[in-house]
Amino acid sequence: MISEQAKGENLAPPQLSTKQLTGIIAALALAAFTMILNETVLTVALPGIMADMNITAATGQWLTTGFLLTMSVVIPTTGFLLQRFNHRSLFMFAIISFLVGTVIAVIAPSFIFLLLARIIQALGTAIILPLLMTTTLTFVPAHKRGTIMGLNSIVIGVAPAIGPTVSGAVVHALGWHYIFALMLPIAVAVLILGLIFFKVPANARQMRVDGVSVVLSALAFGFLVYGISSIEHASTNSIPTILSFVIGLVSLAIFIKRQLRLSGQGRELLNLSAFKSRGFTLAIIMIMIAFGTMLGSLMIVPLLLESGKGIDSLKIGIMLLPGGVAQAIASPIFGRIYDKHGPRPVLIPGAIMLAAGQWLYTTVNAETGLLVFMLIHIVFSIGLALLMTGLMSSAMAAVDPRLFGHGSAIFNTGQQLGGAVGTTIFVTVMSVVANSKIEAGLDATNAQFAGAHYAFLIGAVLATIGVFIALGIKGSATAKRS
């Protein structure tokens, strides 16, 4: 529901030249690529960090979960932020936040400082993702959006896929601290690029933030992600986990009710009317499954290979590289197919390949060679590329242009929640099953692979459900609509 004030405004986007638009999208895409690359670079480095800082895998997992937790709290507010503040100002804040977090990570003397660094980095990342999507939807002509979204999906999908490769090479040659040290000059270059090219006409509106909604959003998404991340320890200390879910769910229910009431006044923090579209709702569920299985797999595969099989981080990184390359090649190609033929020729094959990759992962064991892991990862990565391209475009095609910022915030919130759930499920299942197998007398390596088998089995079932969801997403080509 849109307020009368919003309806009366001139919402036609300012016209930008091709050169201006190219510079803006390039600055945003490079910023997003760097920040999302940062999201998964610690997967291969985690064993080294665990050894240096004397922490367990469950504790180390918080370097990813804490990152996702922060993003899950901040992203729901970006629908408001994108309307209240100038996009250039938000871009600069995001880059500077990321720079500050990266500097802290470089010099981090302990796990607490490294976790703090990741949280500050996440603040910038949480703003950049919706800003990239909203800018694309606002300024790129409809008949070209599939292609640009395909390029954007390289950022969102390929960056986490090649993060372990970059991490593996850097950790092998220099050590895990240098992962962050090498990001500093890139982040500075992005800041300079933004200062030069990110020039969008002022688009801020005078709006008052609803403080109650901000608090409810933080409580809802924060406690839900925390509860999900605490499931592993629920058997020994169930009260915090149960309380987290209760607080999170109650806060979410109140938050939703309040947003529906405030939307009539144009004062909502997050406009939920996009969920009236069946296609948008299905796309959100699908992106949660896709991102959850991706981050879950990227979390435990390096642990399996390094801790279980003793393979060094450089080889693991090289093994994962072809999947990232395949994803980068497939994304823009299928973006053009989306523009011509709509979402189904992209989403259905993508969902099938994603599920196939997960089912193939269930077959690996301690004797499985790196080549097999590489081939499975390629299948999985191509499926993810198709899904990311089609889901971003088809989800937002059903959203009123006035609500692009809110739709982007919802989409990215779902993505990060899916990632938090995925990493938690995969690591928890692998750890619990592995520990029970070790207690039963199985050696550590085979016990770890047994645990991973069950984790991948859950991922495969979810991905198979995703195939049926993809079949339900309808739509026509954007070229035809425009």
CSV table of C-alpha atoms in Angstrom, one decimal:
chain,number,residue,atom,x,y,z
A,1,MET,CA,0.0,0.0,0.0
A,2,ILE,CA,1.5,3.4,-1.0
A,3,SER,CA,0.8,6.7,0.7
A,4,GLU,CA,-1.0,9.5,-1.1
A,5,GLN,CA,2.1,11.6,-0.6
A,6,ALA,CA,4.3,9.1,-2.4
A,7,LYS,CA,1.7,8.7,-5.2
A,8,GLY,CA,1.8,12.4,-5.8
A,9,GLU,CA,5.5,12.7,-6.1
A,10,ASN,CA,7.4,12.8,-9.4
A,11,LEU,CA,8.9,9.4,-9.3
A,12,ALA,CA,10.3,9.3,-12.9
A,13,PRO,CA,14.0,8.6,-12.6
A,14,PRO,CA,16.5,11.2,-13.9
A,15,GLN,CA,18.0,10.4,-17.2
A,16,LEU,CA,21.6,9.4,-17.2
A,17,SER,CA,24.0,9.1,-20.1
A,18,THR,CA,25.3,5.7,-21.0
A,19,LYS,CA,28.8,6.8,-19.8
A,20,GLN,CA,27.4,8.0,-16.4
A,21,LEU,CA,25.4,4.9,-15.9
A,22,THR,CA,28.3,2.6,-16.8
A,23,GLY,CA,30.6,4.4,-14.3
A,24,ILE,CA,28.0,4.2,-11.5
A,25,ILE,CA,27.2,0.6,-12.1
A,26,ALA,CA,30.9,-0.2,-12.4
A,27,ALA,CA,31.7,1.5,-9.1
A,28,LEU,CA,28.8,-0.3,-7.3
A,29,ALA,CA,29.6,-3.7,-8.9
A,30,LEU,CA,33.3,-3.5,-7.9
A,31,ALA,CA,32.4,-2.4,-4.4
A,32,ALA,CA,29.9,-5.2,-4.1
A,33,PHE,CA,32.3,-7.8,-5.6
A,34,THR,CA,35.0,-6.9,-3.1
A,35,MET,CA,32.6,-7.0,-0.1
A,36,ILE,CA,31.0,-10.2,-1.0
A,37,LEU,CA,34.3,-11.8,-1.8
A,38,ASN,CA,35.2,-10.9,1.7
A,39,GLU,CA,32.1,-12.8,2.9
A,40,THR,CA,33.6,-16.2,2.0
A,41,VAL,CA,37.4,-15.7,2.0
A,42,LEU,CA,37.6,-17.1,5.5
A,43,THR,CA,36.2,-20.5,4.6
A,44,VAL,CA,39.6,-21.9,3.5
A,45,ALA,CA,41.5,-19.7,6.1
A,46,LEU,CA,39.4,-21.0,9.0
A,47,PRO,CA,41.5,-24.0,9.9
A,48,GLY,CA,44.6,-21.6,10.2
A,49,ILE,CA,42.6,-19.1,12.2
A,50,MET,CA,41.4,-21.9,14.5
A,51,ALA,CA,45.0,-23.0,15.1
A,52,ASP,CA,46.4,-19.5,15.6
A,53,MET,CA,43.7,-18.3,17.9
A,54,ASN,CA,43.0,-21.7,19.6
A,55,ILE,CA,39.3,-21.8,18.8
A,56,THR,CA,36.9,-24.5,17.7
A,57,ALA,CA,35.1,-24.8,14.4
A,58,ALA,CA,31.8,-23.8,16.1
A,59,THR,CA,33.5,-20.6,17.4
A,60,GLY,CA,35.2,-19.9,14.1
A,61,GLN,CA,31.9,-20.2,12.3
A,62,TRP,CA,30.9,-17.0,14.0
A,63,LEU,CA,33.2,-15.1,11.7
A,64,THR,CA,30.7,-15.9,9.0
A,65,THR,CA,27.6,-16.1,11.1
A,66,GLY,CA,28.3,-12.8,12.8
A,67,PHE,CA,28.8,-11.2,9.4
A,68,LEU,CA,25.5,-12.6,8.2
A,69,LEU,CA,23.8,-11.6,11.5
A,70,THR,CA,24.8,-8.0,11.1
A,71,MET,CA,23.6,-7.9,7.5
A,72,SER,CA,20.3,-9.5,8.5
A,73,VAL,CA,19.8,-6.7,11.0
A,74,VAL,CA,20.9,-3.8,8.8
A,75,ILE,CA,19.5,-4.8,5.4
A,76,PRO,CA,15.8,-4.5,6.4
A,77,THR,CA,16.4,-0.8,7.1
A,78,THR,CA,17.9,-0.1,3.7
A,79,GLY,CA,14.4,0.3,2.1
A,80,PHE,CA,14.0,3.4,4.3
A,81,LEU,CA,17.7,4.5,4.0
A,82,LEU,CA,17.5,4.5,0.2
A,83,GLN,CA,14.6,6.9,0.3
A,84,ARG,CA,15.9,9.1,3.1
A,85,PHE,CA,19.5,9.6,2.1
A,86,ASN,CA,21.3,10.5,-1.1
A,87,HIS,CA,22.6,7.3,-2.8
A,88,ARG,CA,26.1,8.8,-3.2
A,89,SER,CA,26.3,9.5,0.6
A,90,LEU,CA,25.2,5.9,1.3
A,91,PHE,CA,27.8,4.6,-1.1
A,92,MET,CA,30.6,6.6,0.6
A,93,PHE,CA,29.4,5.5,4.1
A,94,ALA,CA,29.4,1.8,3.0
A,95,ILE,CA,33.0,2.0,1.5
A,96,ILE,CA,34.4,3.8,4.5
A,97,SER,CA,32.8,1.3,6.9
A,98,PHE,CA,34.3,-1.5,5.0
A,99,LEU,CA,37.7,0.1,5.0
A,100,VAL,CA,37.6,0.6,8.8
A,101,GLY,CA,36.6,-3.0,9.4
A,102,THR,CA,39.3,-4.2,7.1
A,103,VAL,CA,42.0,-2.2,8.9
A,104,ILE,CA,40.9,-3.7,12.2
A,105,ALA,CA,41.0,-7.2,10.7
A,106,VAL,CA,44.6,-6.7,9.4
A,107,ILE,CA,45.9,-5.9,12.9
A,108,ALA,CA,43.5,-8.1,14.9
A,109,PRO,CA,45.4,-9.5,17.9
A,110,SER,CA,42.6,-11.9,19.0
A,111,PHE,CA,39.3,-13.5,17.9
A,112,ILE,CA,37.1,-10.8,19.5
A,113,PHE,CA,38.9,-8.1,17.4
A,114,LEU,CA,38.6,-10.2,14.2
A,115,LEU,CA,34.8,-10.7,14.9
A,116,LEU,CA,34.4,-6.9,15.5
A,117,ALA,CA,36.2,-6.2,12.2
A,118,ARG,CA,33.8,-8.6,10.4
A,119,ILE,CA,30.8,-6.9,11.9
A,120,ILE,CA,32.0,-3.4,10.8
A,121,GLN,CA,32.7,-4.8,7.3
A,122,ALA,CA,29.1,-6.2,7.2
A,123,LEU,CA,27.7,-2.7,7.8
A,124,GLY,CA,29.1,-1.6,4.5
A,125,THR,CA,28.2,-4.7,2.7
A,126,ALA,CA,24.6,-4.6,3.9
A,127,ILE,CA,24.1,-1.2,2.2
A,128,ILE,CA,26.0,-1.9,-1.0
A,129,LEU,CA,23.9,-4.9,-2.1
A,130,PRO,CA,20.4,-3.2,-2.1
A,131,LEU,CA,22.0,0.0,-3.5
A,132,LEU,CA,23.4,-2.0,-6.5
A,133,MET,CA,20.1,-3.7,-7.2
A,134,THR,CA,18.0,-0.5,-6.7
A,135,THR,CA,20.3,1.6,-9.0
A,136,THR,CA,20.0,-1.1,-11.7
A,137,LEU,CA,16.3,-1.3,-11.5
A,138,THR,CA,15.8,2.5,-11.4
A,139,PHE,CA,18.2,3.6,-14.2
A,140,VAL,CA,18.6,0.6,-16.5
A,141,PRO,CA,15.9,0.3,-19.3
A,142,ALA,CA,13.6,-2.7,-18.7
A,143,HIS,CA,14.6,-4.5,-21.8
A,144,LYS,CA,18.3,-4.6,-20.7
A,145,ARG,CA,17.7,-5.4,-17.0
A,146,GLY,CA,18.2,-9.2,-17.4
A,147,THR,CA,21.6,-8.7,-19.0
A,148,ILE,CA,22.7,-6.2,-16.3
A,149,MET,CA,21.3,-8.4,-13.6
A,150,GLY,CA,23.3,-11.3,-15.1
A,151,LEU,CA,26.4,-9.2,-14.7
A,152,ASN,CA,25.3,-8.3,-11.2
A,153,SER,CA,24.8,-11.9,-10.4
A,154,ILE,CA,28.5,-12.4,-11.2
A,155,VAL,CA,29.2,-10.1,-8.3
A,156,ILE,CA,26.7,-11.7,-5.9
A,157,GLY,CA,27.2,-15.3,-7.0
A,158,VAL,CA,30.8,-15.6,-8.3
A,159,ALA,CA,32.5,-13.5,-5.6
A,160,PRO,CA,31.6,-16.0,-2.8
A,161,ALA,CA,32.5,-18.8,-5.1
A,162,ILE,CA,36.0,-17.6,-5.9
A,163,GLY,CA,36.6,-16.3,-2.4
A,164,PRO,CA,38.0,-19.6,-1.2
A,165,THR,CA,40.3,-19.7,-4.2
A,166,VAL,CA,41.8,-16.3,-3.5
A,167,SER,CA,41.9,-17.2,0.2
A,168,GLY,CA,43.7,-20.5,-0.5
A,169,ALA,CA,46.4,-18.9,-2.5
A,170,VAL,CA,47.0,-16.0,-0.1
A,171,VAL,CA,46.9,-18.2,3.0
A,172,HIS,CA,49.3,-20.7,1.4
A,173,ALA,CA,51.8,-18.0,0.4
A,174,LEU,CA,51.5,-15.3,3.1
A,175,GLY,CA,49.1,-16.2,5.9
A,176,TRP,CA,45.5,-15.4,6.7
A,177,HIS,CA,46.2,-11.8,7.9
A,178,TYR,CA,47.2,-10.9,4.3
A,179,ILE,CA,43.7,-11.7,3.0
A,180,PHE,CA,42.6,-8.5,4.6
A,181,ALA,CA,45.8,-6.6,3.9
A,182,LEU,CA,45.4,-7.2,0.1
A,183,MET,CA,41.8,-5.9,0.2
A,184,LEU,CA,42.8,-2.5,1.5
A,185,PRO,CA,44.2,-1.1,-1.8
A,186,ILE,CA,41.2,-2.5,-3.6
A,187,ALA,CA,38.8,-0.8,-1.2
A,188,VAL,CA,40.7,2.5,-1.6
A,189,ALA,CA,40.5,2.2,-5.4
A,190,VAL,CA,36.7,1.6,-5.2
A,191,LEU,CA,36.4,4.7,-3.0
A,192,ILE,CA,38.3,6.8,-5.5
A,193,LEU,CA,36.2,5.4,-8.4
A,194,GLY,CA,33.1,6.2,-6.5
A,195,LEU,CA,34.2,9.8,-5.9
A,196,ILE,CA,34.8,10.3,-9.6
A,197,PHE,CA,31.9,8.4,-11.2
A,198,PHE,CA,29.1,8.0,-8.6
A,199,LYS,CA,27.2,11.2,-9.4
A,200,VAL,CA,23.4,10.7,-9.2
A,201,PRO,CA,21.0,13.6,-8.9
A,202,ALA,CA,19.8,14.1,-5.3
A,203,ASN,CA,17.0,11.7,-4.5
A,204,ALA,CA,16.6,12.0,-0.7
A,205,ARG,CA,13.1,12.6,0.8
A,206,GLN,CA,12.5,14.1,4.2
A,207,MET,CA,11.2,11.2,6.2
A,208,ARG,CA,11.1,10.4,9.9
A,209,VAL,CA,12.4,6.9,10.8
A,210,ASP,CA,10.0,4.9,13.0
A,211,GLY,CA,12.3,4.0,15.9
A,212,VAL,CA,10.0,1.3,17.2
A,213,SER,CA,10.2,-0.5,13.8
A,214,VAL,CA,14.0,-0.3,13.8
A,215,VAL,CA,14.2,-1.9,17.3
A,216,LEU,CA,11.6,-4.6,16.3
A,217,SER,CA,13.6,-5.3,13.1
A,218,ALA,CA,16.8,-5.7,15.0
A,219,LEU,CA,15.2,-7.9,17.6
A,220,ALA,CA,13.4,-10.1,15.1
A,221,PHE,CA,16.2,-10.8,12.6
A,222,GLY,CA,19.0,-10.6,15.1
A,223,PHE,CA,17.5,-13.1,17.5
A,224,LEU,CA,16.3,-15.4,14.7
A,225,VAL,CA,19.8,-15.7,13.2
A,226,TYR,CA,21.3,-16.1,16.7
A,227,GLY,CA,18.8,-18.8,17.5
A,228,ILE,CA,19.6,-20.6,14.3
A,229,SER,CA,23.3,-20.3,14.9
A,230,SER,CA,22.9,-21.7,18.5
A,231,ILE,CA,21.1,-24.9,17.4
A,232,GLU,CA,24.4,-26.9,17.6
A,233,HIS,CA,24.5,-26.3,21.4
A,234,ALA,CA,20.8,-26.7,22.1
A,235,SER,CA,21.2,-30.2,23.4
A,236,THR,CA,23.4,-29.0,26.3
A,237,ASN,CA,21.9,-25.6,26.8
A,238,SER,CA,18.5,-25.3,25.2
A,239,ILE,CA,17.1,-22.3,27.1
A,240,PRO,CA,19.1,-19.5,25.2
A,241,THR,CA,18.2,-21.1,21.8
A,242,ILE,CA,14.5,-21.4,22.7
A,243,LEU,CA,14.4,-17.9,24.0
A,244,SER,CA,16.1,-16.5,20.9
A,245,PHE,CA,13.5,-18.1,18.7
A,246,VAL,CA,10.6,-16.9,20.9
A,247,ILE,CA,11.9,-13.3,21.0
A,248,GLY,CA,12.7,-13.4,17.3
A,249,LEU,CA,9.3,-14.8,16.2
A,250,VAL,CA,7.3,-12.5,18.5
A,251,SER,CA,9.3,-9.5,17.4
A,252,LEU,CA,8.8,-10.4,13.7
A,253,ALA,CA,5.1,-10.8,14.1
A,254,ILE,CA,4.8,-7.4,15.8
A,255,PHE,CA,7.1,-5.9,13.2
A,256,ILE,CA,5.0,-7.2,10.3
A,257,LYS,CA,1.8,-5.9,11.9
A,258,ARG,CA,3.3,-2.5,12.5
A,259,GLN,CA,4.7,-2.2,8.9
A,260,LEU,CA,1.3,-3.0,7.5
A,261,ARG,CA,-0.3,-0.3,9.6
A,262,LEU,CA,2.4,2.3,8.9
A,263,SER,CA,2.4,1.7,5.1
A,264,GLY,CA,-0.9,3.5,4.8
A,265,GLN,CA,0.8,6.6,6.2
A,266,GLY,CA,4.0,6.2,4.1
A,267,ARG,CA,6.0,5.9,7.3
A,268,GLU,CA,6.9,2.2,7.2
A,269,LEU,CA,10.5,1.0,7.6
A,270,LEU,CA,10.0,-1.9,5.2
A,271,ASN,CA,7.1,-2.0,2.8
A,272,LEU,CA,5.8,-5.6,2.6
A,273,SER,CA,3.3,-5.2,-0.2
A,274,ALA,CA,5.7,-7.0,-2.6
A,275,PHE,CA,4.7,-10.2,-0.9
A,276,LYS,CA,1.2,-9.9,-2.6
A,277,SER,CA,3.0,-11.1,-5.7
A,278,ARG,CA,3.2,-14.9,-5.8
A,279,GLY,CA,6.3,-14.7,-8.0
A,280,PHE,CA,8.1,-12.4,-5.6
A,281,THR,CA,7.3,-14.7,-2.6
A,282,LEU,CA,8.5,-17.8,-4.4
A,283,ALA,CA,11.6,-16.1,-5.6
A,284,ILE,CA,12.5,-15.1,-2.0
A,285,ILE,CA,12.0,-18.7,-0.8
A,286,MET,CA,14.2,-19.9,-3.7
A,287,ILE,CA,17.0,-17.5,-3.1
A,288,MET,CA,17.1,-18.6,0.6
A,289,ILE,CA,17.5,-22.2,-0.5
A,290,ALA,CA,20.1,-21.3,-3.1
A,291,PHE,CA,22.2,-19.1,-0.9
A,292,GLY,CA,21.9,-21.4,2.1
A,293,THR,CA,23.2,-24.4,0.1
A,294,MET,CA,26.0,-22.4,-1.5
A,295,LEU,CA,27.4,-20.9,1.8
A,296,GLY,CA,26.8,-24.2,3.6
A,297,SER,CA,28.7,-26.1,1.0
A,298,LEU,CA,31.5,-23.5,0.8
A,299,MET,CA,31.8,-23.7,4.6
A,300,ILE,CA,32.3,-27.5,5.0
A,301,VAL,CA,34.0,-28.6,1.7
A,302,PRO,CA,37.3,-26.8,2.6
A,303,LEU,CA,37.0,-28.1,6.2
A,304,LEU,CA,36.5,-31.6,4.8
A,305,LEU,CA,39.5,-31.4,2.4
A,306,GLU,CA,41.9,-29.7,4.8
A,307,SER,CA,41.1,-31.1,8.2
A,308,GLY,CA,39.8,-34.5,6.9
A,309,LYS,CA,42.2,-35.3,3.9
A,310,GLY,CA,45.1,-33.0,4.8
A,311,ILE,CA,45.0,-31.1,1.5
A,312,ASP,CA,46.6,-27.7,1.7
A,313,SER,CA,44.6,-24.5,1.2
A,314,LEU,CA,46.2,-23.6,-2.2
A,315,LYS,CA,45.1,-26.8,-3.8
A,316,ILE,CA,41.6,-26.4,-2.4
A,317,GLY,CA,41.4,-22.9,-3.8
A,318,ILE,CA,42.5,-24.1,-7.2
A,319,MET,CA,40.0,-26.9,-7.1
A,320,LEU,CA,37.2,-24.4,-6.5
A,321,LEU,CA,38.3,-21.9,-9.2
A,322,PRO,CA,36.8,-23.6,-12.3
A,323,GLY,CA,33.3,-23.4,-10.6
A,324,GLY,CA,33.7,-19.7,-10.1
A,325,VAL,CA,34.9,-19.2,-13.7
A,326,ALA,CA,32.0,-21.3,-15.1
A,327,GLN,CA,29.6,-19.1,-13.0
A,328,ALA,CA,31.1,-15.9,-14.4
A,329,ILE,CA,30.7,-17.2,-18.0
A,330,ALA,CA,27.2,-18.5,-17.5
A,331,SER,CA,25.7,-15.4,-15.7
A,332,PRO,CA,25.7,-12.8,-18.6
A,333,ILE,CA,24.7,-15.4,-21.2
A,334,PHE,CA,21.6,-16.5,-19.3
A,335,GLY,CA,20.9,-12.9,-18.5
A,336,ARG,CA,20.3,-12.3,-22.2
A,337,ILE,CA,18.2,-15.5,-22.4
A,338,TYR,CA,16.1,-14.1,-19.6
A,339,ASP,CA,15.6,-10.8,-21.5
A,340,LYS,CA,14.4,-12.7,-24.6
A,341,HIS,CA,12.4,-15.6,-23.1
A,342,GLY,CA,11.6,-14.8,-19.5
A,343,PRO,CA,12.6,-16.6,-16.3
A,344,ARG,CA,11.5,-20.2,-16.8
A,345,PRO,CA,14.3,-21.2,-19.3
A,346,VAL,CA,16.8,-19.9,-16.8
A,347,LEU,CA,15.3,-20.8,-13.4
A,348,ILE,CA,14.2,-24.4,-14.1
A,349,PRO,CA,17.6,-25.7,-15.4
A,350,GLY,CA,19.3,-23.7,-12.7
A,351,ALA,CA,17.3,-25.3,-9.9
A,352,ILE,CA,17.8,-28.8,-11.4
A,353,MET,CA,21.6,-28.3,-11.6
A,354,LEU,CA,21.7,-26.9,-8.1
A,355,ALA,CA,19.9,-30.0,-6.8
A,356,ALA,CA,22.1,-32.3,-8.9
A,357,GLY,CA,25.2,-30.7,-7.4
A,358,GLN,CA,23.9,-31.3,-3.9
A,359,TRP,CA,23.0,-34.9,-4.6
A,360,LEU,CA,26.4,-35.5,-6.1
A,361,TYR,CA,28.0,-34.1,-3.0
A,362,THR,CA,26.2,-36.8,-0.9
A,363,THR,CA,28.3,-39.4,-2.7
A,364,VAL,CA,31.8,-38.1,-1.6
A,365,ASN,CA,33.9,-39.9,0.9
A,366,ALA,CA,37.5,-40.0,2.2
A,367,GLU,CA,38.7,-41.7,-1.0
A,368,THR,CA,37.1,-39.2,-3.4
A,369,GLY,CA,39.7,-37.3,-5.5
A,370,LEU,CA,39.9,-33.6,-6.0
A,371,LEU,CA,38.9,-33.9,-9.6
A,372,VAL,CA,35.5,-35.3,-8.6
A,373,PHE,CA,35.0,-32.4,-6.1
A,374,MET,CA,35.9,-29.9,-8.8
A,375,LEU,CA,33.4,-31.4,-11.3
A,376,ILE,CA,30.6,-31.4,-8.7
A,377,HIS,CA,31.4,-27.8,-7.8
A,378,ILE,CA,31.2,-26.8,-11.5
A,379,VAL,CA,27.7,-28.4,-11.8
A,380,PHE,CA,26.6,-26.7,-8.6
A,381,SER,CA,28.1,-23.3,-9.6
A,382,ILE,CA,26.4,-23.2,-13.0
A,383,GLY,CA,23.1,-24.0,-11.4
A,384,LEU,CA,23.6,-21.2,-8.9
A,385,ALA,CA,24.6,-18.7,-11.8
A,386,LEU,CA,21.3,-19.4,-13.6
A,387,LEU,CA,19.3,-19.0,-10.4
A,388,MET,CA,20.9,-15.8,-9.3
A,389,THR,CA,20.4,-14.2,-12.7
A,390,GLY,CA,16.7,-15.3,-13.0
A,391,LEU,CA,15.7,-14.8,-9.4
A,392,MET,CA,16.9,-11.2,-9.1
A,393,SER,CA,15.2,-10.1,-12.3
A,394,SER,CA,11.9,-12.1,-11.9
A,395,ALA,CA,11.5,-11.1,-8.2
A,396,MET,CA,11.8,-7.4,-8.9
A,397,ALA,CA,9.7,-7.5,-12.1
A,398,ALA,CA,6.7,-8.0,-9.9
A,399,VAL,CA,7.4,-5.0,-7.7
A,400,ASP,CA,6.0,-1.5,-8.1
A,401,PRO,CA,8.9,0.8,-9.2
A,402,ARG,CA,8.1,3.0,-6.2
A,403,LEU,CA,9.1,0.1,-4.0
A,404,PHE,CA,12.3,-1.0,-5.6
A,405,GLY,CA,14.3,-0.1,-2.5
A,406,HIS,CA,12.0,-2.1,-0.3
A,407,GLY,CA,11.9,-5.0,-2.6
A,408,SER,CA,15.7,-5.0,-2.8
A,409,ALA,CA,15.9,-4.9,1.0
A,410,ILE,CA,13.5,-7.9,1.3
A,411,PHE,CA,15.4,-9.9,-1.4
A,412,ASN,CA,18.8,-9.3,0.2
A,413,THR,CA,17.5,-10.0,3.7
A,414,GLY,CA,16.1,-13.3,2.6
A,415,GLN,CA,19.4,-14.0,0.9
A,416,GLN,CA,21.5,-13.4,4.1
A,417,LEU,CA,19.0,-15.2,6.3
A,418,GLY,CA,19.2,-18.2,4.0
A,419,GLY,CA,23.0,-18.0,4.2
A,420,ALA,CA,23.0,-17.9,8.0
A,421,VAL,CA,20.6,-20.9,8.1
A,422,GLY,CA,22.6,-22.8,5.5
A,423,THR,CA,26.0,-22.4,7.2
A,424,THR,CA,24.5,-23.3,10.6
A,425,ILE,CA,22.6,-26.4,9.4
A,426,PHE,CA,25.6,-27.7,7.4
A,427,VAL,CA,28.2,-27.2,10.2
A,428,THR,CA,25.9,-28.3,13.0
A,429,VAL,CA,24.9,-31.5,11.3
A,430,MET,CA,28.4,-32.4,10.2
A,431,SER,CA,29.8,-31.7,13.7
A,432,VAL,CA,27.0,-33.6,15.6
A,433,VAL,CA,27.2,-36.7,13.4
A,434,ALA,CA,31.0,-36.7,13.3
A,435,ASN,CA,31.2,-36.5,17.1
A,436,SER,CA,28.7,-39.4,17.4
A,437,LYS,CA,30.7,-41.5,14.9
A,438,ILE,CA,34.0,-40.8,16.7
A,439,GLU,CA,32.4,-41.9,20.0
A,440,ALA,CA,31.3,-45.1,18.2
A,441,GLY,CA,34.9,-45.8,17.3
A,442,LEU,CA,35.2,-44.4,13.7
A,443,ASP,CA,38.4,-42.6,12.8
A,444,ALA,CA,38.2,-38.8,12.6
A,445,THR,CA,38.5,-38.5,8.8
A,446,ASN,CA,35.7,-40.9,8.0
A,447,ALA,CA,33.6,-39.6,10.8
A,448,GLN,CA,33.9,-36.1,9.3
A,449,PHE,CA,32.8,-37.3,5.9
A,450,ALA,CA,29.9,-39.2,7.5
A,451,GLY,CA,28.8,-36.0,9.1
A,452,ALA,CA,29.2,-34.1,5.8
A,453,HIS,CA,27.1,-36.8,4.0
A,454,TYR,CA,24.1,-36.0,6.2
A,455,ALA,CA,24.6,-32.2,5.8
A,456,PHE,CA,24.7,-32.6,2.0
A,457,LEU,CA,21.6,-34.8,2.2
A,458,ILE,CA,19.6,-32.1,3.9
A,459,GLY,CA,20.9,-29.6,1.3
A,460,ALA,CA,19.9,-31.9,-1.5
A,461,VAL,CA,16.4,-32.3,-0.2
A,462,LEU,CA,16.0,-28.5,0.1
A,463,ALA,CA,17.4,-28.0,-3.4
A,464,THR,CA,15.0,-30.6,-4.8
A,465,ILE,CA,12.1,-28.7,-3.2
A,466,GLY,CA,13.6,-25.7,-5.0
A,467,VAL,CA,13.0,-27.3,-8.3
A,468,PHE,CA,9.3,-27.4,-7.7
A,469,ILE,CA,9.3,-23.8,-6.5
A,470,ALA,CA,11.1,-22.8,-9.7
A,471,LEU,CA,8.4,-24.5,-11.7
A,472,GLY,CA,5.8,-22.2,-10.0
A,473,ILE,CA,7.6,-19.0,-11.0
A,474,LYS,CA,5.9,-17.5,-14.1
A,475,GLY,CA,6.8,-14.5,-16.2
A,476,SER,CA,7.4,-13.2,-19.6
A,477,ALA,CA,10.5,-11.6,-21.2
A,478,THR,CA,11.3,-8.1,-20.2
A,479,ALA,CA,11.9,-7.2,-23.7
A,480,LYS,CA,8.4,-8.0,-24.6
A,481,ARG,CA,6.9,-6.2,-21.6
A,482,SER,CA,8.8,-3.0,-22.4
